[in-house]
Tab-separated table of N, CA and C in Angstrom:
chain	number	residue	atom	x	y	z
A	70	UNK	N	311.182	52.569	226.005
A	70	UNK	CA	310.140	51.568	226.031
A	70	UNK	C	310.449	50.574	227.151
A	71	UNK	N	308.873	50.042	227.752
A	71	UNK	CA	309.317	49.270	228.694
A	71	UNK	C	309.857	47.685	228.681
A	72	UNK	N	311.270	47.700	229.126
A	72	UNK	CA	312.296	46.210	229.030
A	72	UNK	C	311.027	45.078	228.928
A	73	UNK	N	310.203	44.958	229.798
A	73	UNK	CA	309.529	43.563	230.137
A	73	UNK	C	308.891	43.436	228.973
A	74	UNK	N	308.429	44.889	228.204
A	74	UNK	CA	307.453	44.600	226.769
A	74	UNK	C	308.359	44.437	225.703
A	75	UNK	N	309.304	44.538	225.990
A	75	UNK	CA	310.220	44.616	224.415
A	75	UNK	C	310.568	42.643	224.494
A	76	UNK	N	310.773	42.260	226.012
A	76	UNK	CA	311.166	40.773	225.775
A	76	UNK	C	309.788	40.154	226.081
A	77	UNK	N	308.527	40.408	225.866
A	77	UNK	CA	307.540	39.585	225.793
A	77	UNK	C	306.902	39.819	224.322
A	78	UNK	N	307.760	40.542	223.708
A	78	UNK	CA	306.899	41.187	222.478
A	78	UNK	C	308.192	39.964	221.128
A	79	UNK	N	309.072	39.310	221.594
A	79	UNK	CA	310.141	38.375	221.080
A	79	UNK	C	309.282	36.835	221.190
A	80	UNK	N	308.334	36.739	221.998
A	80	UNK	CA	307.619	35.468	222.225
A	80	UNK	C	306.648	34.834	220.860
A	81	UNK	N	306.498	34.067	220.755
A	81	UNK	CA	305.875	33.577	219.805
A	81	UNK	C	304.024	33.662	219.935
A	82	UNK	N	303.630	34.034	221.652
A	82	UNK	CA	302.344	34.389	222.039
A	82	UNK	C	302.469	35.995	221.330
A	83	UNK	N	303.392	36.495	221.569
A	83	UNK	CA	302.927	37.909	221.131
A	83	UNK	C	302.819	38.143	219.580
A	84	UNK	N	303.735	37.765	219.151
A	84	UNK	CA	304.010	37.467	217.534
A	84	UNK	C	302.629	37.390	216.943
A	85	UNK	N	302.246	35.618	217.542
A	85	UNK	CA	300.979	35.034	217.061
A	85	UNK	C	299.670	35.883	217.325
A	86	UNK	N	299.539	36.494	218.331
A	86	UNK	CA	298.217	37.305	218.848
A	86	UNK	C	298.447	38.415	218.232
A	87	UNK	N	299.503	39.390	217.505
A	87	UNK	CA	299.797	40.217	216.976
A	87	UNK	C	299.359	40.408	215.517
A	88	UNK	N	299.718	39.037	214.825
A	88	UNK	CA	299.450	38.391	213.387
A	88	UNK	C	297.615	38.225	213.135
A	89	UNK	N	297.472	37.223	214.593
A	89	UNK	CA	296.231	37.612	214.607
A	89	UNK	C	295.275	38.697	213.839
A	90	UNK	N	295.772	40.040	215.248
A	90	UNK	CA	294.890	41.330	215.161
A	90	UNK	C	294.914	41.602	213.837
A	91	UNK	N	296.220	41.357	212.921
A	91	UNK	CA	296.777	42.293	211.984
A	91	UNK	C	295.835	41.679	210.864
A	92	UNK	N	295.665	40.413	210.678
A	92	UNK	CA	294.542	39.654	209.593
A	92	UNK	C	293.361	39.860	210.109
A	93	UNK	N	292.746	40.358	211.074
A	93	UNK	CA	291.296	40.467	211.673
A	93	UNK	C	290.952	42.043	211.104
A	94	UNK	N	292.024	42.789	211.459
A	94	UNK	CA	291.850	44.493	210.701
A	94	UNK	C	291.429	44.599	209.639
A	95	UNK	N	292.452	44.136	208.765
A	95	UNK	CA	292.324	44.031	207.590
A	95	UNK	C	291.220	43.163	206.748
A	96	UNK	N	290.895	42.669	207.329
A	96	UNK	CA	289.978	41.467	206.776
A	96	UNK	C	288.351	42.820	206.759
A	97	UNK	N	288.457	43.324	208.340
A	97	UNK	CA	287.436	44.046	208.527
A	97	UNK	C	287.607	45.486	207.611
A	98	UNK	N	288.344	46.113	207.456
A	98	UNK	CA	288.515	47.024	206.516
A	98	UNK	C	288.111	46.823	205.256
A	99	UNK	N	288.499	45.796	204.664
A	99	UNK	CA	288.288	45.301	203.411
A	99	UNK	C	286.817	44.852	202.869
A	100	UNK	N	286.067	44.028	203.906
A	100	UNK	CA	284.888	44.171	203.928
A	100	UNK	C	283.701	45.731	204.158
A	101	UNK	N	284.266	45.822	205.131
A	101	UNK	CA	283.489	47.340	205.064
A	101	UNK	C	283.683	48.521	203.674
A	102	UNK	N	284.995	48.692	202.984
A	102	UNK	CA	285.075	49.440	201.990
A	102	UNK	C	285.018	48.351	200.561
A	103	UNK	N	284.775	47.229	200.554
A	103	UNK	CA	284.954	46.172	199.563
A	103	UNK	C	285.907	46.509	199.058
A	104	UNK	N	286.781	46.652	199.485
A	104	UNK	CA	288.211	46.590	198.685
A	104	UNK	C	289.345	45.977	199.483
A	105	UNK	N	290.807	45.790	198.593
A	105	UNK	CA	291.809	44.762	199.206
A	105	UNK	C	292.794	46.124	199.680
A	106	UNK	N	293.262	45.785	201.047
A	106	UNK	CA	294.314	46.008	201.719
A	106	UNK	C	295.944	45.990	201.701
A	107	UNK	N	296.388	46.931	201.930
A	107	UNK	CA	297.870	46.289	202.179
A	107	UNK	C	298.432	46.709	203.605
A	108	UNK	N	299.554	46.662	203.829
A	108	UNK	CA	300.214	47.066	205.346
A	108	UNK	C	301.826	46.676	204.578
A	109	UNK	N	302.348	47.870	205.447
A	109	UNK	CA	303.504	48.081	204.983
A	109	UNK	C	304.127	49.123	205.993
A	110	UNK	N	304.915	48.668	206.749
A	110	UNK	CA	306.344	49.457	207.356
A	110	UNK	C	304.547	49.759	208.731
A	111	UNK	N	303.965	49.485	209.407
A	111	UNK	CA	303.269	49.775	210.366
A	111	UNK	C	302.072	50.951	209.358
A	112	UNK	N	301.810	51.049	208.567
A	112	UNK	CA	300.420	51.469	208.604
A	112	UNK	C	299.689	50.478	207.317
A	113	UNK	N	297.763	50.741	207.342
A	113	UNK	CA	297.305	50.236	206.492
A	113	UNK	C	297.123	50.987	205.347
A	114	UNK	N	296.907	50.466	204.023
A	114	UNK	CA	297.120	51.235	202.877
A	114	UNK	C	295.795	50.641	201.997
A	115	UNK	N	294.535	51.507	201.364
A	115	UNK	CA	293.798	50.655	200.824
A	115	UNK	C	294.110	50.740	199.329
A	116	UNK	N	295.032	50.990	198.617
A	116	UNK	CA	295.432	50.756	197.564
A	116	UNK	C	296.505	49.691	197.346
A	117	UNK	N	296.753	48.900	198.458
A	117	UNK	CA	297.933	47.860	198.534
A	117	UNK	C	298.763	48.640	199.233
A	118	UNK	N	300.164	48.116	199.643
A	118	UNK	CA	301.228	48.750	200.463
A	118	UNK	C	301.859	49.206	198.998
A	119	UNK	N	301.819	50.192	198.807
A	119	UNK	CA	303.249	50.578	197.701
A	119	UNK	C	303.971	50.843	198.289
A	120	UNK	N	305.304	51.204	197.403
A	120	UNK	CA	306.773	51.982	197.808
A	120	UNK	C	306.637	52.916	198.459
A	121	UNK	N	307.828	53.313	199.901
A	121	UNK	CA	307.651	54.706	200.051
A	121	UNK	C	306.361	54.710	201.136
A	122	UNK	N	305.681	54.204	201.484
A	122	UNK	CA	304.395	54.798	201.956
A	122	UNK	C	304.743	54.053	203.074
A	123	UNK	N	304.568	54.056	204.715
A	123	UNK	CA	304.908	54.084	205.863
A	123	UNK	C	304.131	54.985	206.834
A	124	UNK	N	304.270	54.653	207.929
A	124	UNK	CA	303.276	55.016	209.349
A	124	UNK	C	304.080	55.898	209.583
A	125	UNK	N	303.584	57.429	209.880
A	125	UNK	CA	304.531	58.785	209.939
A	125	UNK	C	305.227	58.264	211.021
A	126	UNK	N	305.114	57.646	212.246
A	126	UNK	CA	305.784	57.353	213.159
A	126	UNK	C	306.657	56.151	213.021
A	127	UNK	N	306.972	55.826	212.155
A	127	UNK	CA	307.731	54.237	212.217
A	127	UNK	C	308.985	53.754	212.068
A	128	UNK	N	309.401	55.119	210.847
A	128	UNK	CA	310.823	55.154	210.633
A	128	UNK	C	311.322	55.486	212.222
A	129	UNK	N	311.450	56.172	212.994
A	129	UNK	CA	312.023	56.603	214.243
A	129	UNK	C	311.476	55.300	215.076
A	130	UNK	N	310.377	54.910	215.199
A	130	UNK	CA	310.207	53.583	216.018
A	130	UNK	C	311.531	52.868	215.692
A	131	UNK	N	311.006	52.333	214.561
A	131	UNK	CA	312.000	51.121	214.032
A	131	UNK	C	313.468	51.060	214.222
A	132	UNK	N	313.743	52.435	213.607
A	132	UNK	CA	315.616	52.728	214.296
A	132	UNK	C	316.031	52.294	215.539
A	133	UNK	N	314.771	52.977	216.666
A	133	UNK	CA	315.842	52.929	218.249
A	133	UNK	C	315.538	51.672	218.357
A	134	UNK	N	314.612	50.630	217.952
A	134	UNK	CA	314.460	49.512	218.470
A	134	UNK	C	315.344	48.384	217.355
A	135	UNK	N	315.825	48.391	216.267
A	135	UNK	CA	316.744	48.172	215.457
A	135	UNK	C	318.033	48.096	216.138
A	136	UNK	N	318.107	49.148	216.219
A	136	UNK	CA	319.711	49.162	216.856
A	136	UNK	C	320.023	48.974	217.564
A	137	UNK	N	318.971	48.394	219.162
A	137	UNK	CA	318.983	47.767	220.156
A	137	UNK	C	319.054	46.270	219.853
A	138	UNK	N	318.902	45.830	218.364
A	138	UNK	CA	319.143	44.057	218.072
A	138	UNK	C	317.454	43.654	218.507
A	139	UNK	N	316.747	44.406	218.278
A	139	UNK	CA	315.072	43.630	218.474
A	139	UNK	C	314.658	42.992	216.924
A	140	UNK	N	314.039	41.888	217.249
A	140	UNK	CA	314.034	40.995	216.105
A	140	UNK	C	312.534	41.877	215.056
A	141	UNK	N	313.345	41.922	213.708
A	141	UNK	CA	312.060	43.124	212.640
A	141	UNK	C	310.716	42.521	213.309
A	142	UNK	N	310.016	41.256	213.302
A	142	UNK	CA	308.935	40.712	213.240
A	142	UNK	C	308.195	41.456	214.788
A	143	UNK	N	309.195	41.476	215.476
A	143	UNK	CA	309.072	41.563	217.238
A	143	UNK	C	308.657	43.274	216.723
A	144	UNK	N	308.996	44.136	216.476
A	144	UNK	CA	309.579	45.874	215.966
A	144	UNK	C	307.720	45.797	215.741
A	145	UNK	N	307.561	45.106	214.579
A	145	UNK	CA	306.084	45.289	213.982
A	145	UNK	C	305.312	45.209	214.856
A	146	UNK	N	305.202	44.299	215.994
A	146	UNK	CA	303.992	43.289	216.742
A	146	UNK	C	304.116	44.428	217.403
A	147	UNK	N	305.320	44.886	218.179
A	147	UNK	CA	305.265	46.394	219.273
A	147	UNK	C	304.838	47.438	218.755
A	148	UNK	N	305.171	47.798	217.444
A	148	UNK	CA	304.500	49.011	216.860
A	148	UNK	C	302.862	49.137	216.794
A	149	UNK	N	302.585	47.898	216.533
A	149	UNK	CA	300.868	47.802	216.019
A	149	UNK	C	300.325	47.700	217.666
A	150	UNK	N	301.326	47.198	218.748
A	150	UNK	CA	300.420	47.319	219.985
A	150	UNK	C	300.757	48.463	220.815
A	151	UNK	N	301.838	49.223	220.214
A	151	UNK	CA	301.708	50.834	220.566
A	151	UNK	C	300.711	52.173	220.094
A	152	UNK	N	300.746	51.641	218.961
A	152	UNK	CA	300.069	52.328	218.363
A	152	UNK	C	298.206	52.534	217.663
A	153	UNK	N	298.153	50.843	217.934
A	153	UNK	CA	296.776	50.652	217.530
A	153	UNK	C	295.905	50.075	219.229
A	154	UNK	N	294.872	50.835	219.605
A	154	UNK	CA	294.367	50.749	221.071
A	154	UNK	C	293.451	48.956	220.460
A	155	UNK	N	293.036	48.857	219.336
A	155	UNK	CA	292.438	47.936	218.852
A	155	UNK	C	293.626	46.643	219.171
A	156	UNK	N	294.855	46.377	218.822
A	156	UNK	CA	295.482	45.800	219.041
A	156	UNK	C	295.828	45.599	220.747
A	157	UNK	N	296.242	46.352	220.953
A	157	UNK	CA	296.590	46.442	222.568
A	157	UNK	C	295.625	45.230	223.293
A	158	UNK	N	294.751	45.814	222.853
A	158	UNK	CA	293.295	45.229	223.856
A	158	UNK	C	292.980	43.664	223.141
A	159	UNK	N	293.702	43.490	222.136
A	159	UNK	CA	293.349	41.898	221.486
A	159	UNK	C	294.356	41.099	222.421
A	160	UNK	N	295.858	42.107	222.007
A	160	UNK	CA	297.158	40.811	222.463
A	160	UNK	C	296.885	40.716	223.959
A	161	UNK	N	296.297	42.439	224.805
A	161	UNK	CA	296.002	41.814	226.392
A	161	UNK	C	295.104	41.071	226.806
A	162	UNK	N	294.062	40.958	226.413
A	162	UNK	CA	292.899	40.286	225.990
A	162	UNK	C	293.201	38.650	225.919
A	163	UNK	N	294.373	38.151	225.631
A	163	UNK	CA	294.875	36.938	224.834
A	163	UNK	C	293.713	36.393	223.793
A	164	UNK	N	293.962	37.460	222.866
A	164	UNK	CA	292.738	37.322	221.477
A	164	UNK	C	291.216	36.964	221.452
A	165	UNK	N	290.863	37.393	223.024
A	165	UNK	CA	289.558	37.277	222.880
A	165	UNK	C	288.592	38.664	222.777
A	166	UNK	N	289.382	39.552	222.794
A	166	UNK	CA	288.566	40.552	222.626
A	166	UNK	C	289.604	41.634	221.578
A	167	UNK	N	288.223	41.405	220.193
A	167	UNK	CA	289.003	42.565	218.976
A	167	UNK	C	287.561	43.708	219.154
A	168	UNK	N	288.340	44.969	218.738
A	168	UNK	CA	287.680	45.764	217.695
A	168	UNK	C	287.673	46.817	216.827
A	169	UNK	N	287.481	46.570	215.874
A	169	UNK	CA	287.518	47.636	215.598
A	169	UNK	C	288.095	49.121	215.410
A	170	UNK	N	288.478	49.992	215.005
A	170	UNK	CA	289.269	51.192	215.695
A	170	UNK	C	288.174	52.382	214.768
């Protein structure tokens, strides 16, 4: 992964614009299926986050970037802007442009 994103993804802009997307998803999910959300370990869950349940890709994210000393909160914000094009485009965006996925 690229150095410059792993130490801009430790910032409190990325964090915050990250937290953002992550309550804007969910908010929109929840409305569209009227039901409540969870998120847990990088994916969304519409039965709540239970035990055990995780983004097939996350355990292996999380390790190499773990063991490099990247802060958990920082791990999440990079995962959701690797993995979600909806995110990407909010945190580059600087939160003016969400949508959807």
């Amino acid at each position: 992964m690229d150095k410059n994103l792993i130490e801009m993804a430790s910032t409190t802009r990325f964090i915050s614009l990250w937290f953002q997307w992550h309550e804007l998803y969910q908010t929109e999910l929840s409305n569209r299926n009227q039901t409540g959300f969870g998120y847990q370990e990088g994916a969304f869950f519409s039965g709540g986050a239970g035990n055990g349940q995780h983004h097939m890709n996350w355990l292996e994210f999380h390790e190499s970037l773990a063991m490099n000393g990247i802060p958990y909160v920082s791990i999440h914000a990079l995962f959701g802007y690797s993995q979600y094009n909806s995110c990407k485009l909010y945190i580059d965006s600087g939160g003016r442009n969400f949508t959807f996925p």
